[in-house]
Amino acid sequence: HQDERGHALTTSSNTAGEEIDLAIHNFLHWKSDVVPHVGASLAADPDFAFAHVVSGLIMHGARNVHFRGKIEESLAKAKNSANGLTEREQNYVRALEASASGRITEAVSLYETILAKNPVDLFAQRLAQMELFWIGEMDWSEQISRRVSPHWEESVPSYGVHLSCRSFDLEETHNFTEAEALGRKSVEIDPTDVWGTHAVAHVLIMQGRHEEGIAWIDGLKNNWADSNQMQLHLWWHRCLFHLERGEFDEVLDIHDTWVRNRELPLLVSMPDLYIDMQNGASMLLRLELRGVDVGGRWAELEELTLKRLDDHTSPFTSPHFAVILAATGRFAEAERLLTSMTEFASHDRGTFGPRYLMAAIPATQAVIAHRRGEHSKVIELLLPVRHQLWQMGGSHAQRDLFFLVLADSILKEGRSDLIGIVLDDIERAGFSDAASRIGYKSVGAAIH
Ligand SMILES: [Fe+2]
């Protein structure tokens, strides 16, 4: 069997091949309907090693420690059926093995190895970008999409997805003009391309184009019915635009209707997916930093977080868990989370341990201290690690949360000497006109 871009797959069953194609196509297009097709593929050929790998990688991508057993099971089945695999398939098996052990950069280098011989293997490009994004290595990701881009042309299936991936790499590496052009092109090719939509939304928030941002989301929101959780993250992005305009009621409304609406099928089936937890925690804290009463909205996040205190699958998510626990007064549990993170970081030799140490742990300590009103401690914790926070992963717009916390503590401590440092950091992150942004202008105005 050959996939839609011509890569050979080792299976004796046509159905198994077709179903894994559908699964990967839907995954690449950010559709929610992926796992059932992996299941159908494996039902047709239980010895289809590559389908076991896809299953394991999708669970690994969900960044949830509770999936570890199932990921190991997929890996074991893939290795058991590894006889006669192509070199490309073998590299995927190795990539799953590295990912399952938290050796993320090793997995990425295997995706690069695959791409060296199969430059239009969009699955490898996407997986590499996802892994690198969540460890903050977007320069590396940009290098990968740049290297494969000459091999792409419109006739290659899912050309638009390559463009949307390339667009986001360019945005996070501050090539905003080219990022916007490619993002818009990917959405022209396919209006349901939520990743291209997302890349453009990032450009617009970085450049302070808030009204355009709202219109951009508004014009595309009806295309997302079949999309995965990225649609909820796009609603989070829309909240960012309203927040900058001081339209807090609008933000609360979108929070309740989309971002954390627990009645939406996506949130019913998986209420604690990391991106959704981040969206919720990040937006509620941003609102509270503006003095908005968010009522009982933290409670559902609190309940979900209490089950994840020993989850070290995402150095960007862990500080958000701390935000939630501290917001609901669960300081004992927040300290338990911190202790668990510290123990993990002290022995982990994979990609995550050092990143917890350099970025996630100080950020976690800082958000707890902030909620306790220990503002001089927040400043002491965050100032020295500002230039390392990228190591926790996430986007510039997402990591802005920790700079907003720092700015708030600077305001509360009346440290007018430090505001220039934070404003420089915000501009260095790529935001234009930092001093006019809502979380920073109040600091400047109050101090001067
Ligand atoms: Fe985003």
Coordinates of C-alpha atoms and ligand atoms in Angstrom, one line a residue:
H1 CA 0.0 0.0 0.0
Q2 CA 1.1 3.6 -0.7
D3 CA 0.0 6.6 1.2
E4 CA -1.4 9.7 -0.5
R5 CA 2.0 11.2 -1.0
G6 CA 3.5 7.9 -2.3
H7 CA 5.2 6.4 0.7
A8 CA 5.1 2.6 1.0
L9 CA 3.3 1.1 3.9
T10 CA 3.8 -2.5 5.0
T11 CA 0.5 -4.2 5.4
S12 CA -1.2 -7.1 3.7
S13 CA -4.6 -5.5 4.0
N14 CA -5.9 -2.8 1.6
T15 CA -8.5 -1.7 4.2
A16 CA -5.8 -1.3 6.8
G17 CA -3.8 0.9 4.4
E18 CA -6.8 3.0 3.5
E19 CA -7.9 3.5 7.1
I20 CA -4.5 4.6 8.2
D21 CA -4.4 7.0 5.3
L22 CA -7.7 8.5 6.5
A23 CA -6.5 8.7 10.0
I24 CA -3.3 10.5 9.0
H25 CA -5.2 12.8 6.5
N26 CA -7.6 13.8 9.3
F27 CA -4.7 14.3 11.8
L28 CA -2.9 16.5 9.3
H29 CA -6.0 18.5 8.7
W30 CA -6.7 19.0 12.5
K31 CA -10.0 16.9 12.3
S32 CA -11.3 15.3 15.4
D33 CA -12.1 12.0 13.6
V34 CA -8.7 10.2 13.8
V35 CA -8.6 7.5 16.4
P36 CA -11.6 5.5 15.0
H37 CA -9.7 5.2 11.7
V38 CA -6.6 3.9 13.5
G39 CA -8.8 1.4 15.2
A40 CA -10.4 0.3 11.9
S41 CA -6.9 -0.1 10.4
L42 CA -5.7 -2.3 13.2
A43 CA -8.9 -4.3 13.1
A44 CA -8.2 -5.1 9.5
D45 CA -4.5 -5.9 10.1
P46 CA -3.6 -6.4 13.8
D47 CA 0.1 -6.8 12.8
F48 CA 0.3 -3.5 10.9
A49 CA 3.3 -2.0 12.7
F50 CA 3.0 1.5 11.3
A51 CA -0.6 1.7 12.5
H52 CA 0.5 0.8 16.0
V53 CA 3.1 3.5 15.8
V54 CA 0.5 6.1 14.7
S55 CA -1.7 5.0 17.6
G56 CA 1.2 5.4 20.0
L57 CA 2.2 8.8 18.6
I58 CA -1.3 10.2 18.8
M59 CA -1.5 9.2 22.5
H60 CA 1.9 10.6 23.1
G61 CA 0.8 13.8 21.5
A62 CA -2.0 14.1 24.0
R63 CA 0.6 14.8 26.8
N64 CA -1.1 12.8 29.5
V65 CA 0.8 10.6 31.9
H66 CA -2.2 8.3 32.2
F67 CA -1.7 7.3 28.6
R68 CA 1.8 5.9 29.3
G69 CA 0.7 2.3 29.6
K70 CA -1.2 2.4 26.3
I71 CA 1.7 4.1 24.5
E72 CA 4.1 1.3 25.8
E73 CA 1.6 -1.3 24.5
S74 CA 1.5 0.3 21.0
L75 CA 5.3 0.4 21.0
A76 CA 5.6 -3.2 22.0
K77 CA 3.1 -4.3 19.3
A78 CA 4.9 -2.2 16.6
K79 CA 8.2 -3.8 17.6
N80 CA 6.7 -7.3 17.5
S81 CA 5.5 -6.7 13.9
A82 CA 8.6 -4.9 12.7
N83 CA 9.8 -7.6 10.4
G84 CA 10.1 -6.5 6.8
L85 CA 9.4 -2.8 7.5
T86 CA 10.7 -0.1 5.2
E87 CA 13.6 2.1 6.5
R88 CA 11.1 4.9 6.8
E89 CA 8.7 2.8 8.9
Q90 CA 11.6 1.6 11.1
N91 CA 12.5 5.2 11.8
Y92 CA 8.9 5.9 12.9
V93 CA 9.1 2.9 15.3
R94 CA 12.4 4.4 16.7
A95 CA 10.7 7.8 17.0
L96 CA 7.9 6.4 19.0
E97 CA 10.4 4.6 21.2
A98 CA 12.3 7.8 21.8
S99 CA 9.1 9.8 22.4
A100 CA 7.8 7.3 24.9
S101 CA 11.0 7.7 26.9
G102 CA 10.8 11.5 26.8
R103 CA 13.8 11.7 24.4
I104 CA 12.0 14.3 22.3
T105 CA 15.0 15.8 20.4
E106 CA 16.0 12.2 19.4
A107 CA 12.5 11.7 18.0
V108 CA 12.8 14.9 16.1
S109 CA 16.1 14.0 14.6
L110 CA 14.5 10.8 13.4
Y111 CA 11.7 12.8 11.8
E112 CA 14.4 14.8 10.1
T113 CA 16.1 11.6 8.9
I114 CA 12.8 10.5 7.4
L115 CA 12.4 13.9 5.7
A116 CA 15.9 13.8 4.3
K117 CA 14.8 10.9 2.0
N118 CA 11.1 11.7 2.0
P119 CA 10.8 15.5 2.0
V120 CA 7.0 15.6 1.4
D121 CA 6.3 13.2 4.3
L122 CA 4.0 15.7 5.9
F123 CA 3.3 13.5 8.9
A124 CA 7.0 13.6 9.9
Q125 CA 7.0 17.4 9.3
R126 CA 3.9 17.9 11.5
L127 CA 5.2 15.6 14.3
A128 CA 8.5 17.4 14.3
Q129 CA 6.9 20.8 14.5
M130 CA 4.6 19.7 17.3
E131 CA 7.4 18.2 19.4
L132 CA 9.7 21.3 18.8
F133 CA 6.9 23.7 19.6
W134 CA 6.3 22.2 23.0
I135 CA 10.0 22.5 23.9
G136 CA 10.3 26.0 22.5
E137 CA 12.7 25.0 19.7
M138 CA 11.0 27.0 16.9
D139 CA 14.2 28.0 15.2
W140 CA 14.9 24.3 14.7
S141 CA 11.3 23.8 13.5
E142 CA 11.7 26.7 11.0
Q143 CA 14.9 25.1 9.7
I144 CA 13.0 21.8 9.0
S145 CA 10.1 23.4 7.1
R146 CA 12.5 25.6 5.2
R147 CA 14.6 22.6 4.1
V148 CA 11.6 20.6 2.8
S149 CA 9.7 23.5 1.2
P150 CA 11.5 23.4 -2.2
H151 CA 10.1 19.9 -2.6
W152 CA 6.5 21.1 -2.2
E153 CA 4.2 22.2 -5.0
E154 CA 0.5 22.5 -5.3
S155 CA 0.0 19.1 -6.9
V156 CA 1.3 17.3 -3.8
P157 CA -1.7 16.3 -1.6
S158 CA -2.3 18.6 1.4
Y159 CA 0.0 21.3 0.0
G160 CA -2.0 23.8 2.1
V161 CA -1.1 22.0 5.3
H162 CA 2.6 22.3 4.5
L163 CA 2.0 26.0 4.0
S164 CA 0.2 26.4 7.3
C165 CA 3.0 24.6 9.2
R166 CA 5.6 26.7 7.4
S167 CA 3.5 29.8 8.3
F168 CA 3.5 29.1 12.0
D169 CA 7.3 28.4 12.0
L170 CA 7.8 31.8 10.3
E171 CA 5.5 33.5 12.8
E172 CA 7.2 32.2 15.9
T173 CA 10.6 33.1 14.4
H174 CA 9.3 36.7 13.8
N175 CA 9.1 36.6 10.0
F176 CA 5.6 38.1 10.2
T177 CA 5.1 39.3 6.7
E178 CA 5.9 36.0 5.0
A179 CA 4.1 34.1 7.8
E180 CA 0.9 36.0 7.2
A181 CA 1.1 35.6 3.4
L182 CA 1.5 31.8 3.7
G183 CA -1.1 31.5 6.4
R184 CA -3.6 33.3 4.3
K185 CA -2.7 31.2 1.3
S186 CA -3.3 28.0 3.2
V187 CA -6.7 29.2 4.3
E188 CA -7.6 30.2 0.7
I189 CA -6.7 26.6 -0.4
D190 CA -8.8 25.2 2.5
P191 CA -10.9 27.5 4.7
T192 CA -11.1 24.7 7.3
D193 CA -7.3 24.9 7.8
V194 CA -7.3 25.8 11.4
W195 CA -3.5 25.8 11.6
G196 CA -3.2 28.4 8.9
T197 CA -6.0 30.4 10.6
H198 CA -4.1 30.1 13.8
A199 CA -0.7 31.3 12.4
V200 CA -2.4 34.4 11.0
A201 CA -4.1 35.0 14.4
H202 CA -0.7 34.9 16.0
V203 CA 0.7 37.5 13.5
L204 CA -2.3 39.8 14.2
I205 CA -1.9 39.6 18.0
M206 CA 1.9 40.1 17.8
Q207 CA 1.3 43.2 15.6
G208 CA -1.4 44.6 17.8
R209 CA -4.0 44.3 15.0
H210 CA -6.9 43.4 17.3
E211 CA -9.8 44.6 15.3
E212 CA -8.5 42.6 12.3
G213 CA -8.0 39.6 14.5
I214 CA -11.6 39.6 15.6
A215 CA -12.8 39.9 12.0
W216 CA -10.4 37.2 10.9
I217 CA -11.8 34.7 13.4
D218 CA -15.3 35.8 12.7
G219 CA -15.0 35.2 9.0
L220 CA -13.7 31.6 9.5
K221 CA -15.4 30.3 12.6
N222 CA -18.2 28.5 10.7
N223 CA -15.6 26.2 9.1
W224 CA -14.5 24.3 12.2
A225 CA -17.4 21.9 12.9
D226 CA -15.2 18.8 12.2
S227 CA -12.0 20.3 13.7
N228 CA -10.2 19.1 16.7
Q229 CA -9.4 21.1 19.9
M230 CA -7.5 23.7 17.8
Q231 CA -10.9 25.3 17.2
L232 CA -11.2 26.0 20.9
H233 CA -7.7 27.4 20.9
L234 CA -8.7 29.7 18.1
W235 CA -11.6 31.0 20.4
W236 CA -8.9 31.5 23.0
H237 CA -7.0 33.6 20.5
R238 CA -10.2 35.6 19.8
C239 CA -10.4 36.2 23.6
L240 CA -6.8 37.7 23.4
F241 CA -8.0 40.3 20.9
H242 CA -11.1 41.3 23.1
L243 CA -8.9 41.3 26.2
E244 CA -6.6 43.9 24.6
R245 CA -9.6 46.0 23.8
G246 CA -10.9 45.8 27.4
E247 CA -14.0 43.8 26.3
F248 CA -14.1 41.6 29.3
D249 CA -17.7 40.5 29.0
E250 CA -17.0 39.3 25.5
V251 CA -14.1 37.3 26.8
L252 CA -16.2 35.7 29.6
D253 CA -18.9 34.9 27.1
I254 CA -16.5 33.2 24.7
H255 CA -14.9 31.4 27.6
D256 CA -18.2 29.9 28.6
T257 CA -19.5 29.2 25.1
W258 CA -16.4 27.7 23.6
V259 CA -13.0 27.7 25.5
R260 CA -14.3 25.8 28.6
N261 CA -17.8 24.9 27.7
R262 CA -17.9 21.4 29.3
E263 CA -21.0 20.5 27.2
L264 CA -19.1 20.6 23.9
P265 CA -18.4 17.1 22.6
L266 CA -14.7 17.8 22.5
L267 CA -14.6 18.7 26.2
V268 CA -17.0 15.9 27.1
S269 CA -14.8 13.3 25.5
M270 CA -11.5 14.7 26.9
P271 CA -12.0 17.6 29.4
D272 CA -8.4 17.8 30.5
L273 CA -6.5 17.8 27.3
Y274 CA -3.4 19.9 27.9
I275 CA -4.1 22.6 25.4
D276 CA -7.7 23.1 26.7
M277 CA -6.4 23.3 30.3
Q278 CA -3.8 25.9 29.3
N279 CA -6.5 27.9 27.4
G280 CA -8.7 28.0 30.4
A281 CA -6.1 28.7 33.1
S282 CA -4.4 31.3 31.0
M283 CA -7.5 33.3 30.1
L284 CA -9.0 33.3 33.6
L285 CA -5.7 34.5 35.1
R286 CA -5.4 37.2 32.4
L287 CA -8.9 38.4 33.3
E288 CA -8.1 38.4 37.0
L289 CA -5.0 40.4 36.4
R290 CA -7.3 43.0 34.8
G291 CA -9.5 42.9 38.0
V292 CA -12.3 40.9 36.5
D293 CA -14.3 38.6 38.8
V294 CA -14.4 35.2 37.1
G295 CA -16.7 33.7 39.7
G296 CA -16.7 29.9 40.1
R297 CA -15.0 29.3 36.7
W298 CA -11.8 27.9 38.2
A299 CA -13.6 24.9 39.9
E300 CA -13.9 22.6 37.0
L301 CA -10.2 23.1 36.1
E302 CA -9.3 22.5 39.8
E303 CA -11.0 19.2 39.8
L304 CA -9.3 18.0 36.6
T305 CA -5.8 19.3 37.8
L306 CA -6.0 17.3 41.0
K307 CA -5.7 14.1 39.0
R308 CA -2.6 15.3 37.2
L309 CA -0.2 16.4 40.0
D310 CA 2.4 13.8 38.9
D311 CA 2.2 14.5 35.2
H312 CA 5.5 15.7 33.8
T313 CA 4.7 15.3 30.1
S314 CA 4.7 19.0 29.3
P315 CA 6.8 21.7 30.9
F316 CA 4.5 24.4 29.6
T317 CA 1.4 22.7 31.1
S318 CA 2.7 22.2 34.6
P319 CA 2.9 25.9 35.5
H320 CA -0.7 26.3 34.3
F321 CA -1.7 23.5 36.6
A322 CA 0.0 25.6 39.4
V323 CA -2.0 28.6 38.3
I324 CA -5.2 26.6 38.7
L325 CA -4.3 25.2 42.1
A326 CA -3.2 28.5 43.5
A327 CA -6.3 30.3 42.2
T328 CA -8.5 27.9 44.1
G329 CA -6.5 28.1 47.3
R330 CA -5.1 24.6 46.9
F331 CA -1.6 25.6 48.1
A332 CA -0.8 22.3 49.6
E333 CA -1.5 20.6 46.3
A334 CA 0.4 23.2 44.4
E335 CA 3.4 22.5 46.6
R336 CA 2.9 18.8 46.0
L337 CA 2.9 19.5 42.2
L338 CA 6.1 21.5 42.7
T339 CA 7.8 18.8 44.7
S340 CA 6.8 16.2 42.1
M341 CA 8.2 18.4 39.3
T342 CA 11.5 18.9 41.3
E343 CA 11.9 15.2 41.9
F344 CA 11.3 14.5 38.2
A345 CA 13.7 17.2 37.1
S346 CA 16.5 15.9 39.4
H347 CA 16.6 12.5 37.8
D348 CA 15.2 12.8 34.3
R349 CA 17.9 12.6 31.6
G350 CA 15.5 13.1 28.7
T351 CA 14.4 16.3 27.0
F352 CA 12.0 17.5 29.7
G353 CA 14.0 17.3 33.0
P354 CA 16.4 20.2 32.2
R355 CA 13.4 22.2 30.9
Y356 CA 11.5 21.8 34.1
L357 CA 14.6 22.9 35.9
M358 CA 15.4 25.9 33.8
A359 CA 11.8 27.2 33.1
A360 CA 8.8 25.3 34.4
I361 CA 9.9 25.1 38.0
P362 CA 10.7 28.8 38.5
A363 CA 7.6 29.7 36.6
T364 CA 5.5 27.4 38.8
Q365 CA 7.1 28.9 42.0
A366 CA 6.4 32.4 40.6
V367 CA 2.7 31.8 39.9
I368 CA 2.2 30.4 43.4
A369 CA 4.0 33.3 45.0
H370 CA 2.0 35.7 42.9
R371 CA -1.3 34.3 44.2
R372 CA 0.0 34.5 47.7
G373 CA 0.7 38.2 47.2
E374 CA 4.5 37.7 47.6
H375 CA 5.3 40.1 44.8
S376 CA 9.0 40.7 45.6
K377 CA 9.4 36.9 45.5
V378 CA 7.8 36.8 42.1
I379 CA 10.3 39.4 40.8
E380 CA 13.2 37.5 42.4
L381 CA 12.1 34.3 40.8
L382 CA 11.2 35.5 37.3
L383 CA 13.8 38.2 36.5
P384 CA 16.8 35.8 36.4
V385 CA 15.0 33.2 34.2
R386 CA 13.2 35.5 31.8
H387 CA 15.5 34.6 29.0
Q388 CA 15.1 30.8 29.6
L389 CA 11.3 30.7 29.8
W390 CA 11.2 29.7 26.1
Q391 CA 12.5 26.3 27.3
M392 CA 9.0 25.5 28.7
G393 CA 7.7 25.5 25.1
G394 CA 4.5 27.2 23.8
S395 CA 4.2 30.3 21.7
H396 CA 5.3 33.9 22.4
A397 CA 1.6 34.8 22.9
Q398 CA 1.1 32.0 25.4
R399 CA 4.3 32.6 27.4
D400 CA 3.3 36.2 27.7
L401 CA 1.2 35.1 30.7
F402 CA 4.4 34.8 32.8
F403 CA 5.5 38.3 31.7
L404 CA 2.0 39.6 32.6
V405 CA 2.4 38.1 36.1
L406 CA 5.9 39.7 36.4
A407 CA 4.5 43.1 35.3
D408 CA 1.7 42.8 37.8
S409 CA 4.1 42.1 40.7
I410 CA 6.3 45.0 39.5
L411 CA 3.2 47.2 39.7
K412 CA 2.2 45.9 43.1
E413 CA 5.8 46.5 44.5
G414 CA 6.0 49.9 42.9
R415 CA 9.2 48.9 41.2
S416 CA 9.3 51.6 38.5
D417 CA 13.0 50.8 38.0
L418 CA 12.1 47.4 36.5
I419 CA 9.3 48.2 34.1
G420 CA 11.6 49.1 31.2
I421 CA 13.2 45.6 31.5
V422 CA 9.8 43.9 31.1
L423 CA 8.8 46.1 28.2
D424 CA 12.1 45.3 26.4
D425 CA 11.3 41.6 27.0
I426 CA 7.9 41.9 25.4
E427 CA 9.3 43.6 22.4
R428 CA 12.0 41.0 22.2
A429 CA 9.3 38.4 22.2
G430 CA 8.1 40.1 19.0
F431 CA 5.1 42.2 20.2
S432 CA 4.9 45.6 18.6
D433 CA 4.4 48.6 20.8
A434 CA 4.5 46.7 24.2
A435 CA 3.8 49.8 26.2
S436 CA 0.4 50.2 24.6
R437 CA -0.7 46.6 25.5
I438 CA -3.3 46.3 28.2
G439 CA -1.2 44.3 30.6
Y440 CA 1.7 46.6 30.4
K441 CA 0.4 50.1 29.9
S442 CA -1.4 50.0 33.3
V443 CA 2.0 49.2 34.9
G444 CA 3.7 52.1 33.1
A445 CA 0.9 54.5 33.9
A446 CA 0.6 53.6 37.5
I447 CA 4.3 54.0 38.2
H448 CA 5.1 57.1 36.2
Ligands
FE1 FE -1.8 29.9 19.6

